[in-house]
Coordinates of C-alpha atoms in Angstrom, one line a residue:
W847 CA 3.1 -25.7 -41.1
P848 CA 0.7 -22.6 -41.3
T849 CA 2.6 -19.5 -41.9
E850 CA 1.6 -17.6 -38.6
Q851 CA 3.1 -20.8 -36.5
V852 CA 5.8 -20.7 -38.7
V853 CA 6.0 -16.5 -38.1
E854 CA 6.0 -18.0 -34.5
I855 CA 8.4 -20.3 -34.2
M856 CA 10.8 -17.7 -36.1
V857 CA 10.5 -15.2 -33.9
S858 CA 10.1 -16.5 -30.9
V859 CA 14.1 -18.3 -32.3
L860 CA 15.0 -15.0 -33.3
E861 CA 14.8 -13.3 -30.1
L862 CA 16.1 -16.0 -28.6
Y863 CA 19.6 -15.3 -30.4
S864 CA 19.3 -11.6 -30.4
V865 CA 19.2 -12.4 -26.7
V866 CA 21.9 -14.5 -26.3
L867 CA 24.3 -12.7 -28.9
H868 CA 24.4 -9.7 -26.8
N869 CA 25.0 -11.4 -23.4
Q870 CA 28.5 -12.5 -25.3
S871 CA 28.9 -9.1 -27.4
L872 CA 29.6 -7.6 -23.6
Q873 CA 31.1 -10.5 -22.0
Q874 CA 34.1 -10.3 -25.2
R875 CA 33.6 -7.0 -25.8
R876 CA 33.4 -7.4 -29.1
M877 CA 30.6 -7.8 -31.2
C878 CA 29.5 -11.7 -31.5
R879 CA 27.5 -13.4 -34.2
I880 CA 26.5 -16.9 -35.2
Y881 CA 27.6 -19.1 -37.7
F882 CA 24.9 -21.8 -38.5
V883 CA 26.4 -24.9 -38.9
E884 CA 23.5 -28.0 -39.6
D885 CA 23.2 -31.2 -40.0
A886 CA 21.4 -32.0 -43.2
C887 CA 20.9 -36.2 -42.3
G888 CA 20.8 -37.0 -45.9
F889 CA 17.3 -34.0 -46.4
P890 CA 18.0 -32.7 -49.7
V891 CA 18.2 -29.3 -49.0
S892 CA 17.5 -28.3 -52.5
I893 CA 13.3 -29.4 -51.7
L894 CA 13.6 -25.9 -50.0
L895 CA 15.0 -24.1 -53.2
H896 CA 11.5 -25.1 -55.2
P897 CA 10.1 -22.0 -56.1
L898 CA 6.5 -22.7 -54.9
L899 CA 7.2 -24.0 -51.1
W900 CA 10.0 -20.6 -51.4
L901 CA 7.4 -18.6 -52.1
K902 CA 5.0 -19.0 -50.2
Q903 CA 6.5 -18.9 -46.8
T904 CA 9.4 -16.4 -47.8
H905 CA 6.2 -13.7 -48.6
A906 CA 5.7 -14.2 -44.8
I907 CA 8.8 -15.3 -43.1
L908 CA 10.9 -12.3 -45.0
P909 CA 9.8 -8.9 -43.4
I910 CA 10.8 -10.5 -40.1
V911 CA 14.2 -11.7 -41.4
K912 CA 15.5 -8.3 -42.5
C913 CA 14.9 -6.9 -38.8
Y914 CA 17.7 -9.0 -37.5
P915 CA 20.3 -9.0 -40.5
E916 CA 23.0 -9.4 -37.7
L917 CA 22.2 -12.4 -36.3
I918 CA 23.1 -14.9 -39.1
Y919 CA 27.1 -14.7 -40.0
R920 CA 27.3 -17.7 -42.2
V921 CA 25.1 -21.0 -43.0
T922 CA 27.1 -24.4 -43.5
I923 CA 24.7 -27.9 -44.0
F924 CA 27.0 -30.6 -44.5
N925 CA 25.4 -34.3 -45.2
A926 CA 22.9 -33.2 -47.6
P927 CA 22.4 -35.1 -51.2
P928 CA 23.0 -32.6 -54.5

């Protein structure tokens, strides 16, 4: 995917998460956080950690993710080969 599209999708998703967490936190009167659980469906997650792919996407995505540090509490990925 072109970097511009990835950035646009990331910003949209993080803004939606932000609104949902804010509303849920107000409703429950406590700080809510996201525990992200994802089924990899056999996709080798180690590919995502390949240095060249990581550097290319990280350059664009990391500044955006740093703006939303409170969103993701934990991430669990299952059904992924080593």
